């Protein structure tokens, strides 16, 4: 299949041609990738079981890992769930559209493969003009996991999507690089509190302004609360080590591995980036938000042919740092303590 590349320049969103075409393809049961504020999503009509099945096939995603349904409005969100607890209405007022996904009892509107047969459905309203315009134009809930091959780093640019999915999907809407750069926070909405199933763009602190967070579920449970937890994620082509400590501590590990003949790339925030010497380096930026937005691009940058090892800094787990470290821990092959 030829993958149509549909480019949106800033002002083109008004003339709506690309948006209409993307919405038409989605309504016909085809797969279209589009930008959201978190990462690029791979969209399919969430009410069409066959269309949703194409997502699992194109990504190589395990069948038991449910998808997030994306909608444009609170009304549409209400249309997918059994009932909306009062505090969820408050969370929506505060953080939707935005990178927060609500897991709630499903009313069965979406196809059963969206929820992988669970009694709950994950829903969110993305905060991106292109995503919202497409959702409005097709007036359907759109199932949209990240538009990458399962296991690889999520796409934060249309070129990443093309690299992974060209000729497997009908179209890619190119709206430039995404903003947050990490996926949404997924919360299980219980009666009087929430459990964070995946840290993301909305922080625990932000949620706690409205409702207590009972737990942040950690990875690799025997029986995961969220099916996605048991799978490998975000892996670069070469081994990734996390090294605790300052520039000196990181330099020591780099030197040692270089002496063994390895080519080493370092991913680090600006300060450490400026101090460390290595074969390749990637500047993740001066604050945690920049680190979040650049991380997946960094993980995709270094290929097998160029380096043997990637070494990344350990970041503080405050605010968005919690999500950054969650992704890095899943991507790493080794953790070196100070
Ligand atoms: P992705 O689409 O790759 O961003 O991942 C969506 C995440 O939400 C995965 O970790 C899923 O396991 C999780 N998820 C989706 N639906 C549900 C649900 N009904 N219950 C619990 N977790 C869910
Ligand atoms: Mg994903």
mmCIF file of C-alpha atoms and ligand atoms in Angstrom:
data_model
loop_
_atom_site.group_PDB
_atom_site.id
_atom_site.type_symbol
_atom_site.label_atom_id
_atom_site.label_comp_id
_atom_site.label_asym_id
_atom_site.label_seq_id
_atom_site.Cartn_x
_atom_site.Cartn_y
_atom_site.Cartn_z
ATOM 1 C CA UNK A 1 0.000 0.000 0.000
ATOM 2 C CA UNK A 2 1.259 3.461 -0.762
ATOM 3 C CA UNK A 3 1.346 5.658 2.329
ATOM 4 C CA UNK A 4 0.071 9.105 1.475
ATOM 5 C CA UNK A 5 2.005 11.907 3.158
ATOM 6 C CA UNK A 6 -0.244 14.839 3.947
ATOM 7 C CA UNK A 7 1.578 17.938 5.091
ATOM 8 C CA UNK A 8 -0.043 20.655 7.156
ATOM 9 C CA UNK A 9 1.583 24.042 7.134
ATOM 10 C CA UNK A 10 0.527 26.354 9.924
ATOM 11 C CA UNK A 11 -2.206 28.149 8.004
ATOM 12 C CA UNK A 12 -3.442 25.196 5.989
ATOM 13 C CA UNK A 13 -5.482 23.901 8.869
ATOM 14 C CA UNK A 14 -8.049 26.509 7.840
ATOM 15 C CA UNK A 15 -8.464 25.295 4.291
ATOM 16 C CA UNK A 16 -9.282 21.866 5.679
ATOM 17 C CA UNK A 17 -8.313 19.770 2.639
ATOM 18 C CA UNK A 18 -5.828 17.581 4.479
ATOM 19 C CA UNK A 19 -8.148 17.315 7.469
ATOM 20 C CA UNK A 20 -11.080 16.259 5.280
ATOM 21 C CA UNK A 21 -9.003 13.674 3.472
ATOM 22 C CA UNK A 22 -7.646 12.199 6.709
ATOM 23 C CA UNK A 23 -11.154 12.071 8.204
ATOM 24 C CA UNK A 24 -12.528 10.408 5.053
ATOM 25 C CA UNK A 25 -9.850 7.694 5.148
ATOM 26 C CA UNK A 26 -10.557 7.050 8.835
ATOM 27 C CA UNK A 27 -14.328 6.839 8.189
ATOM 28 C CA UNK A 28 -13.637 4.275 5.453
ATOM 29 C CA UNK A 29 -11.811 2.049 7.953
ATOM 30 C CA UNK A 30 -8.251 2.976 6.937
ATOM 31 C CA UNK A 31 -5.309 3.791 9.228
ATOM 32 C CA UNK A 32 -4.053 7.372 9.381
ATOM 33 C CA UNK A 33 -1.250 8.662 11.611
ATOM 34 C CA UNK A 34 -1.601 12.197 12.955
ATOM 35 C CA UNK A 35 0.132 14.456 15.462
ATOM 36 C CA UNK A 36 -1.128 14.919 19.005
ATOM 37 C CA UNK A 37 0.469 17.010 21.730
ATOM 38 C CA UNK A 38 2.090 13.877 23.204
ATOM 39 C CA UNK A 39 3.361 11.738 20.295
ATOM 40 C CA UNK A 40 2.086 10.823 16.815
ATOM 41 C CA UNK A 41 -0.947 8.526 17.030
ATOM 42 C CA UNK A 42 -1.973 5.759 14.634
ATOM 43 C CA UNK A 43 -5.709 6.302 14.203
ATOM 44 C CA UNK A 44 -8.556 3.955 13.298
ATOM 45 C CA UNK A 45 -12.343 4.184 13.707
ATOM 46 C CA UNK A 46 -12.808 2.850 17.262
ATOM 47 C CA UNK A 47 -16.312 1.593 16.460
ATOM 48 C CA UNK A 48 -15.059 -0.547 13.548
ATOM 49 C CA UNK A 49 -13.537 -3.842 14.687
ATOM 50 C CA UNK A 50 -11.837 -4.543 11.348
ATOM 51 C CA UNK A 51 -10.264 -1.088 11.223
ATOM 52 C CA UNK A 52 -8.980 -1.488 14.790
ATOM 53 C CA UNK A 53 -7.545 -4.914 13.925
ATOM 54 C CA UNK A 54 -5.388 -3.186 11.301
ATOM 55 C CA UNK A 55 -3.696 -1.159 14.075
ATOM 56 C CA UNK A 56 -2.575 -4.311 15.881
ATOM 57 C CA UNK A 57 -1.314 -5.789 12.594
ATOM 58 C CA UNK A 58 0.573 -2.678 11.423
ATOM 59 C CA UNK A 59 2.289 -2.111 14.794
ATOM 60 C CA UNK A 60 2.818 -5.776 15.631
ATOM 61 C CA UNK A 61 1.052 -4.933 18.896
ATOM 62 C CA UNK A 62 0.034 -7.772 21.225
ATOM 63 C CA UNK A 63 -3.743 -8.322 20.995
ATOM 64 C CA UNK A 64 -4.250 -8.090 24.747
ATOM 65 C CA UNK A 65 -2.876 -4.540 25.027
ATOM 66 C CA UNK A 66 -5.902 -2.212 24.817
ATOM 67 C CA UNK A 67 -5.970 1.112 22.975
ATOM 68 C CA UNK A 68 -6.897 4.642 23.967
ATOM 69 C CA UNK A 69 -10.013 6.083 22.290
ATOM 70 C CA UNK A 70 -9.533 9.734 21.295
ATOM 71 C CA UNK A 71 -12.484 12.117 21.159
ATOM 72 C CA UNK A 72 -12.915 15.833 20.473
ATOM 73 C CA UNK A 73 -15.444 16.760 23.160
ATOM 74 C CA UNK A 74 -16.651 15.905 26.659
ATOM 75 C CA UNK A 75 -20.016 14.961 25.121
ATOM 76 C CA UNK A 76 -18.324 12.330 22.957
ATOM 77 C CA UNK A 77 -16.371 11.103 25.973
ATOM 78 C CA UNK A 78 -19.632 10.692 27.906
ATOM 79 C CA UNK A 79 -20.964 8.692 24.967
ATOM 80 C CA UNK A 80 -18.361 5.950 25.482
ATOM 81 C CA UNK A 81 -18.611 5.327 29.225
ATOM 82 C CA UNK A 82 -21.162 4.031 31.685
ATOM 83 C CA UNK A 83 -21.120 7.062 33.919
ATOM 84 C CA UNK A 84 -18.776 9.871 34.732
ATOM 85 C CA UNK A 85 -17.884 10.350 38.432
ATOM 86 C CA UNK A 86 -18.087 14.002 39.558
ATOM 87 C CA UNK A 87 -14.363 14.253 40.174
ATOM 88 C CA UNK A 88 -13.674 13.117 36.593
ATOM 89 C CA UNK A 89 -15.781 16.045 35.388
ATOM 90 C CA UNK A 90 -13.474 18.260 37.459
ATOM 91 C CA UNK A 91 -10.341 16.621 36.065
ATOM 92 C CA UNK A 92 -11.720 17.132 32.569
ATOM 93 C CA UNK A 93 -12.371 20.814 33.270
ATOM 94 C CA UNK A 94 -8.803 21.213 34.519
ATOM 95 C CA UNK A 95 -6.797 19.027 32.149
ATOM 96 C CA UNK A 96 -8.761 18.088 29.019
ATOM 97 C CA UNK A 97 -8.037 18.621 26.215
ATOM 98 C CA UNK A 98 -4.631 17.438 27.398
ATOM 99 C CA UNK A 99 -2.342 14.489 28.090
ATOM 100 C CA UNK A 100 -4.602 12.734 30.621
ATOM 101 C CA UNK A 101 -6.361 9.437 29.824
ATOM 102 C CA UNK A 102 -9.329 8.259 31.894
ATOM 103 C CA UNK A 103 -9.955 4.516 32.335
ATOM 104 C CA UNK A 104 -13.689 4.105 33.047
ATOM 105 C CA UNK A 105 -16.360 1.397 32.686
ATOM 106 C CA UNK A 106 -17.181 1.055 28.966
ATOM 107 C CA UNK A 107 -20.744 1.239 27.660
ATOM 108 C CA UNK A 108 -19.840 -0.972 24.708
ATOM 109 C CA UNK A 109 -19.883 1.712 21.982
ATOM 110 C CA UNK A 110 -16.306 0.971 20.959
ATOM 111 C CA UNK A 111 -15.322 -2.287 19.299
ATOM 112 C CA UNK A 112 -14.239 -5.009 21.740
ATOM 113 C CA UNK A 113 -10.694 -5.134 20.364
ATOM 114 C CA UNK A 114 -10.189 -1.488 21.435
ATOM 115 C CA UNK A 115 -10.553 -2.557 25.071
ATOM 116 C CA UNK A 116 -9.013 -6.014 24.495
ATOM 117 C CA UNK A 117 -12.216 -7.423 25.944
ATOM 118 C CA UNK A 118 -11.916 -5.542 29.278
ATOM 119 C CA UNK A 119 -14.952 -3.989 30.984
ATOM 120 C CA UNK A 120 -13.208 -0.606 31.027
ATOM 121 C CA UNK A 121 -12.216 1.783 28.273
ATOM 122 C CA UNK A 122 -9.387 4.321 28.154
ATOM 123 C CA UNK A 123 -10.450 7.718 26.724
ATOM 124 C CA UNK A 124 -8.783 11.071 26.239
ATOM 125 C CA UNK A 125 -9.204 14.424 24.492
ATOM 126 C CA UNK A 126 -5.916 15.379 22.812
ATOM 127 C CA UNK A 127 -4.766 18.993 22.926
ATOM 128 C CA UNK A 128 -3.543 19.481 19.386
ATOM 129 C CA UNK A 129 -5.275 21.523 16.665
ATOM 130 C CA UNK A 130 -4.644 18.903 13.959
ATOM 131 C CA UNK A 131 -5.827 15.973 16.085
ATOM 132 C CA UNK A 132 -8.907 17.886 17.236
ATOM 133 C CA UNK A 133 -9.798 18.986 13.700
ATOM 134 C CA UNK A 134 -9.561 15.408 12.411
ATOM 135 C CA UNK A 135 -11.656 14.101 15.323
ATOM 136 C CA UNK A 136 -14.289 16.772 14.716
ATOM 137 C CA UNK A 137 -14.333 16.186 10.961
ATOM 138 C CA UNK A 138 -14.958 12.442 11.216
ATOM 139 C CA UNK A 139 -17.159 12.711 14.320
ATOM 140 C CA UNK A 140 -16.051 9.285 15.518
ATOM 141 C CA UNK A 141 -14.068 8.029 18.494
ATOM 142 C CA UNK A 142 -10.619 7.225 17.087
ATOM 143 C CA UNK A 143 -8.459 4.513 18.628
ATOM 144 C CA UNK A 144 -4.902 5.803 18.447
ATOM 145 C CA UNK A 145 -1.869 4.210 20.060
ATOM 146 C CA UNK A 146 1.544 5.637 19.288
ATOM 147 C CA UNK A 147 2.353 5.335 15.568
ATOM 148 C CA UNK A 148 5.458 3.164 15.895
ATOM 149 C CA UNK A 149 6.334 -0.502 15.603
ATOM 150 C CA UNK A 150 5.609 -2.038 19.022
ATOM 151 C CA UNK A 151 8.637 -1.969 21.282
ATOM 152 C CA UNK A 152 10.368 0.932 19.518
ATOM 153 C CA UNK A 153 10.501 4.529 20.806
ATOM 154 C CA UNK A 154 7.284 6.451 20.126
ATOM 155 C CA UNK A 155 7.277 8.892 17.200
ATOM 156 C CA UNK A 156 7.605 12.606 17.914
ATOM 157 C CA UNK A 157 7.964 13.577 14.236
ATOM 158 C CA UNK A 158 6.258 12.442 11.025
ATOM 159 C CA UNK A 159 9.595 11.105 9.767
ATOM 160 C CA UNK A 160 9.662 8.634 12.696
ATOM 161 C CA UNK A 161 6.227 7.351 11.668
ATOM 162 C CA UNK A 162 7.344 7.034 8.051
ATOM 163 C CA UNK A 163 10.448 5.096 9.117
ATOM 164 C CA UNK A 164 8.333 2.539 11.002
ATOM 165 C CA UNK A 165 5.061 2.302 9.078
ATOM 166 C CA UNK A 166 5.527 3.372 5.453
ATOM 167 C CA UNK A 167 3.574 1.131 3.055
ATOM 168 C CA UNK A 168 1.637 -0.359 5.997
ATOM 169 C CA UNK A 169 -0.850 2.478 6.519
ATOM 170 C CA UNK A 170 -3.015 4.672 4.285
ATOM 171 C CA UNK A 171 -1.711 8.063 5.375
ATOM 172 C CA UNK A 172 0.453 10.237 7.600
ATOM 173 C CA UNK A 173 -0.603 13.766 8.461
ATOM 174 C CA UNK A 174 2.581 15.729 9.051
ATOM 175 C CA UNK A 175 1.917 18.561 11.489
ATOM 176 C CA UNK A 176 5.510 19.074 12.623
ATOM 177 C CA UNK A 177 7.132 17.874 15.831
ATOM 178 C CA UNK A 178 4.916 17.079 18.838
ATOM 179 C CA UNK A 179 5.047 19.127 22.047
ATOM 180 C CA UNK A 180 5.070 17.135 25.299
ATOM 181 C CA UNK A 181 7.002 14.309 23.659
ATOM 182 C CA UNK A 182 5.901 11.565 26.080
ATOM 183 C CA UNK A 183 2.568 9.749 26.169
ATOM 184 C CA UNK A 184 -0.442 10.731 28.249
ATOM 185 C CA UNK A 185 -0.845 9.907 31.927
ATOM 186 C CA UNK A 186 -3.249 6.951 32.211
ATOM 187 C CA UNK A 187 -5.430 6.881 35.340
ATOM 188 C CA UNK A 188 -7.819 4.232 36.533
ATOM 189 C CA UNK A 189 -10.818 6.198 37.837
ATOM 190 C CA UNK A 190 -12.107 4.487 40.977
ATOM 191 C CA UNK A 191 -15.001 5.660 43.141
ATOM 192 C CA UNK A 192 -13.110 8.044 45.422
ATOM 193 C CA UNK A 193 -9.557 8.104 44.133
ATOM 194 C CA UNK A 194 -7.389 7.262 41.156
ATOM 195 C CA UNK A 195 -4.508 4.919 40.442
ATOM 196 C CA UNK A 196 -1.850 6.064 37.985
ATOM 197 C CA UNK A 197 -1.351 3.213 35.516
ATOM 198 C CA UNK A 198 1.218 5.106 33.466
ATOM 199 C CA UNK A 199 2.943 8.390 34.390
ATOM 200 C CA UNK A 200 2.853 10.955 31.578
ATOM 201 C CA UNK A 201 2.220 14.532 30.547
ATOM 202 C CA UNK A 202 -0.035 15.398 33.512
ATOM 203 C CA UNK A 203 1.849 14.993 36.773
ATOM 204 C CA UNK A 204 0.759 13.315 40.007
ATOM 205 C CA UNK A 205 0.936 16.725 41.673
ATOM 206 C CA UNK A 206 -1.513 18.167 39.132
ATOM 207 C CA UNK A 207 -3.976 15.304 39.631
ATOM 208 C CA UNK A 208 -3.753 15.603 43.396
ATOM 209 C CA UNK A 209 -5.006 19.163 43.202
ATOM 210 C CA UNK A 210 -8.376 17.537 42.449
ATOM 211 C CA UNK A 211 -8.455 13.910 43.654
ATOM 212 C CA UNK A 212 -6.188 11.722 45.803
ATOM 213 C CA UNK A 213 -3.793 9.436 43.945
ATOM 214 C CA UNK A 214 -4.007 6.100 45.796
ATOM 215 C CA UNK A 215 -1.101 4.499 43.983
ATOM 216 C CA UNK A 216 1.291 4.688 41.075
ATOM 217 C CA UNK A 217 1.354 1.144 39.811
ATOM 218 C CA UNK A 218 4.856 -0.097 39.263
ATOM 219 C CA UNK A 219 6.008 -2.193 36.364
ATOM 220 C CA UNK A 220 6.366 -5.924 35.882
ATOM 221 C CA UNK A 221 3.687 -7.046 38.295
ATOM 222 C CA UNK A 222 2.684 -10.676 38.046
ATOM 223 C CA UNK A 223 -0.798 -9.533 37.131
ATOM 224 C CA UNK A 224 -0.435 -6.056 35.628
ATOM 225 C CA UNK A 225 -3.180 -3.529 36.339
ATOM 226 C CA UNK A 226 -2.686 -2.183 32.839
ATOM 227 C CA UNK A 227 -1.899 -4.746 30.145
ATOM 228 C CA UNK A 228 0.712 -2.497 28.492
ATOM 229 C CA UNK A 229 2.984 -2.847 31.513
ATOM 230 C CA UNK A 230 4.206 -6.313 30.762
ATOM 231 C CA UNK A 231 5.664 -5.514 27.354
ATOM 232 C CA UNK A 232 9.027 -4.157 26.304
ATOM 233 C CA UNK A 233 8.876 -0.519 25.268
ATOM 234 C CA UNK A 234 10.780 2.383 23.817
ATOM 235 C CA UNK A 235 13.879 0.336 22.971
ATOM 236 C CA UNK A 236 16.652 1.919 20.912
ATOM 237 C CA UNK A 237 18.586 -0.248 18.416
ATOM 238 C CA UNK A 238 21.577 -0.568 20.747
ATOM 239 C CA UNK A 239 21.853 -1.296 24.508
ATOM 240 C CA UNK A 240 20.997 1.623 26.794
ATOM 241 C CA UNK A 241 22.607 2.022 30.208
ATOM 242 C CA UNK A 242 21.403 4.454 32.837
ATOM 243 C CA UNK A 243 24.214 5.903 34.931
ATOM 244 C CA UNK A 244 23.539 7.692 38.210
ATOM 245 C CA UNK A 245 25.603 10.689 39.176
ATOM 246 C CA UNK A 246 27.307 13.756 37.743
ATOM 247 C CA UNK A 247 29.357 14.311 34.579
ATOM 248 C CA UNK A 248 32.405 12.741 36.203
ATOM 249 C CA UNK A 249 30.552 9.527 37.053
ATOM 250 C CA UNK A 250 29.194 9.289 33.510
ATOM 251 C CA UNK A 251 32.625 10.045 31.995
ATOM 252 C CA UNK A 252 34.163 7.176 33.974
ATOM 253 C CA UNK A 253 31.727 4.672 32.488
ATOM 254 C CA UNK A 254 32.193 6.113 28.990
ATOM 255 C CA UNK A 255 35.991 5.879 29.255
ATOM 256 C CA UNK A 256 35.884 2.326 30.534
ATOM 257 C CA UNK A 257 33.640 1.136 27.695
ATOM 258 C CA UNK A 258 35.638 3.031 25.068
ATOM 259 C CA UNK A 259 38.776 1.289 26.296
ATOM 260 C CA UNK A 260 37.071 -1.998 25.520
ATOM 261 C CA UNK A 261 36.666 -0.766 21.957
ATOM 262 C CA UNK A 262 33.015 0.309 22.147
ATOM 263 C CA UNK A 263 31.646 3.364 20.429
ATOM 264 C CA UNK A 264 29.582 5.230 22.991
ATOM 265 C CA UNK A 265 26.814 7.820 22.685
ATOM 266 C CA UNK A 266 25.760 9.941 25.655
ATOM 267 C CA UNK A 267 22.245 11.364 26.165
ATOM 268 C CA UNK A 268 22.301 14.058 28.802
ATOM 269 C CA UNK A 269 20.856 17.352 29.911
ATOM 270 C CA UNK A 270 22.686 20.474 28.772
ATOM 271 C CA UNK A 271 25.064 20.821 31.698
ATOM 272 C CA UNK A 272 26.369 17.262 31.595
ATOM 273 C CA UNK A 273 26.293 17.255 27.780
ATOM 274 C CA UNK A 274 28.718 20.168 27.777
ATOM 275 C CA UNK A 275 31.182 18.425 30.099
ATOM 276 C CA UNK A 276 31.228 14.853 28.816
ATOM 277 C CA UNK A 277 33.384 13.556 25.956
ATOM 278 C CA UNK A 278 32.090 10.608 23.924
ATOM 279 C CA UNK A 279 31.873 9.344 20.322
ATOM 280 C CA UNK A 280 28.400 10.845 19.948
ATOM 281 C CA UNK A 281 26.353 13.132 22.177
ATOM 282 C CA UNK A 282 22.738 14.305 22.299
ATOM 283 C CA UNK A 283 21.732 17.423 24.226
ATOM 284 C CA UNK A 284 18.401 16.686 25.923
ATOM 285 C CA UNK A 285 17.995 20.306 27.033
ATOM 286 C CA UNK A 286 18.100 22.519 30.063
ATOM 287 C CA UNK A 287 14.978 21.408 31.942
ATOM 288 C CA UNK A 288 12.805 18.312 32.401
ATOM 289 C CA UNK A 289 10.155 19.471 29.896
ATOM 290 C CA UNK A 290 12.803 19.765 27.201
ATOM 291 C CA UNK A 291 14.188 16.373 28.163
ATOM 292 C CA UNK A 292 10.682 14.857 27.787
ATOM 293 C CA UNK A 293 10.140 16.448 24.393
ATOM 294 C CA UNK A 294 13.524 15.343 22.980
ATOM 295 C CA UNK A 295 13.889 11.896 24.565
ATOM 296 C CA UNK A 296 12.291 9.695 21.868
ATOM 297 C CA UNK A 297 14.116 11.495 19.077
ATOM 298 C CA UNK A 298 17.340 10.866 21.004
ATOM 299 C CA UNK A 299 16.533 7.169 21.431
ATOM 300 C CA UNK A 300 15.931 6.851 17.678
ATOM 301 C CA UNK A 301 19.002 8.825 16.612
ATOM 302 C CA UNK A 302 21.761 6.315 17.318
ATOM 303 C CA UNK A 303 21.714 3.307 15.026
ATOM 304 C CA UNK A 304 23.449 -0.053 15.321
ATOM 305 C CA UNK A 305 25.901 0.875 12.588
ATOM 306 C CA UNK A 306 27.136 3.961 14.436
ATOM 307 C CA UNK A 307 27.428 3.164 18.141
ATOM 308 C CA UNK A 308 27.605 0.082 20.371
ATOM 309 C CA UNK A 309 26.193 1.603 23.520
ATOM 310 C CA UNK A 310 24.032 4.520 24.654
ATOM 311 C CA UNK A 311 24.580 5.958 28.124
ATOM 312 C CA UNK A 312 21.893 8.190 29.600
ATOM 313 C CA UNK A 313 21.742 10.344 32.693
ATOM 314 C CA UNK A 314 19.390 9.516 35.586
ATOM 315 C CA UNK A 315 16.878 12.355 36.069
ATOM 316 C CA UNK A 316 15.052 13.497 39.228
ATOM 317 C CA UNK A 317 11.589 11.937 39.474
ATOM 318 C CA UNK A 318 9.681 15.122 40.135
ATOM 319 C CA UNK A 319 6.946 16.500 37.868
ATOM 320 C CA UNK A 320 7.389 15.262 34.295
ATOM 321 C CA UNK A 321 10.668 13.629 35.464
ATOM 322 C CA UNK A 322 8.537 10.754 36.764
ATOM 323 C CA UNK A 323 7.374 9.986 33.203
ATOM 324 C CA UNK A 324 10.871 10.513 31.770
ATOM 325 C CA UNK A 325 12.367 7.976 34.195
ATOM 326 C CA UNK A 326 9.452 5.560 33.651
ATOM 327 C CA UNK A 327 10.265 5.484 29.916
ATOM 328 C CA UNK A 328 14.043 5.315 30.434
ATOM 329 C CA UNK A 329 13.714 2.418 32.886
ATOM 330 C CA UNK A 330 11.648 0.494 30.341
ATOM 331 C CA UNK A 331 14.135 1.246 27.581
ATOM 332 C CA UNK A 332 17.320 0.444 29.535
ATOM 333 C CA UNK A 333 19.315 -2.771 29.562
ATOM 334 C CA UNK A 334 21.429 -1.900 32.637
ATOM 335 C CA UNK A 335 21.336 0.490 35.598
ATOM 336 C CA UNK A 336 24.576 1.655 37.167
ATOM 337 C CA UNK A 337 24.301 3.104 40.677
ATOM 338 C CA UNK A 338 26.706 5.630 42.027
HETATM 339 P P1 LIG B 1 -0.521 3.349 24.063
HETATM 340 O O1 LIG B 1 -1.751 3.261 23.245
HETATM 341 O O2 LIG B 1 0.599 2.539 23.520
HETATM 342 O O3 LIG B 1 -0.158 4.743 24.408
HETATM 343 O O4 LIG B 1 -0.861 2.646 25.438
HETATM 344 C C1 LIG B 1 -2.077 2.798 26.094
HETATM 345 C C2 LIG B 1 -1.874 2.361 27.514
HETATM 346 O O5 LIG B 1 -3.137 2.409 28.198
HETATM 347 C C3 LIG B 1 -1.360 0.929 27.617
HETATM 348 O O6 LIG B 1 -0.410 0.854 28.657
HETATM 349 C C4 LIG B 1 -2.613 0.151 27.940
HETATM 350 O O7 LIG B 1 -2.334 -1.040 28.622
HETATM 351 C C5 LIG B 1 -3.392 1.158 28.799
HETATM 352 N N1 LIG B 1 -4.828 0.896 28.741
HETATM 353 C C6 LIG B 1 -5.657 1.074 27.698
HETATM 354 N N2 LIG B 1 -6.907 0.693 28.005
HETATM 355 C C7 LIG B 1 -6.885 0.261 29.276
HETATM 356 C C8 LIG B 1 -7.851 -0.268 30.167
HETATM 357 N N3 LIG B 1 -9.111 -0.432 29.796
HETATM 358 N N4 LIG B 1 -7.456 -0.612 31.421
HETATM 359 C C9 LIG B 1 -6.172 -0.435 31.809
HETATM 360 N N5 LIG B 1 -5.194 0.051 31.010
HETATM 361 C C10 LIG B 1 -5.541 0.399 29.764
HETATM 362 MG MG1 LIG B 2 2.921 3.157 22.498
#
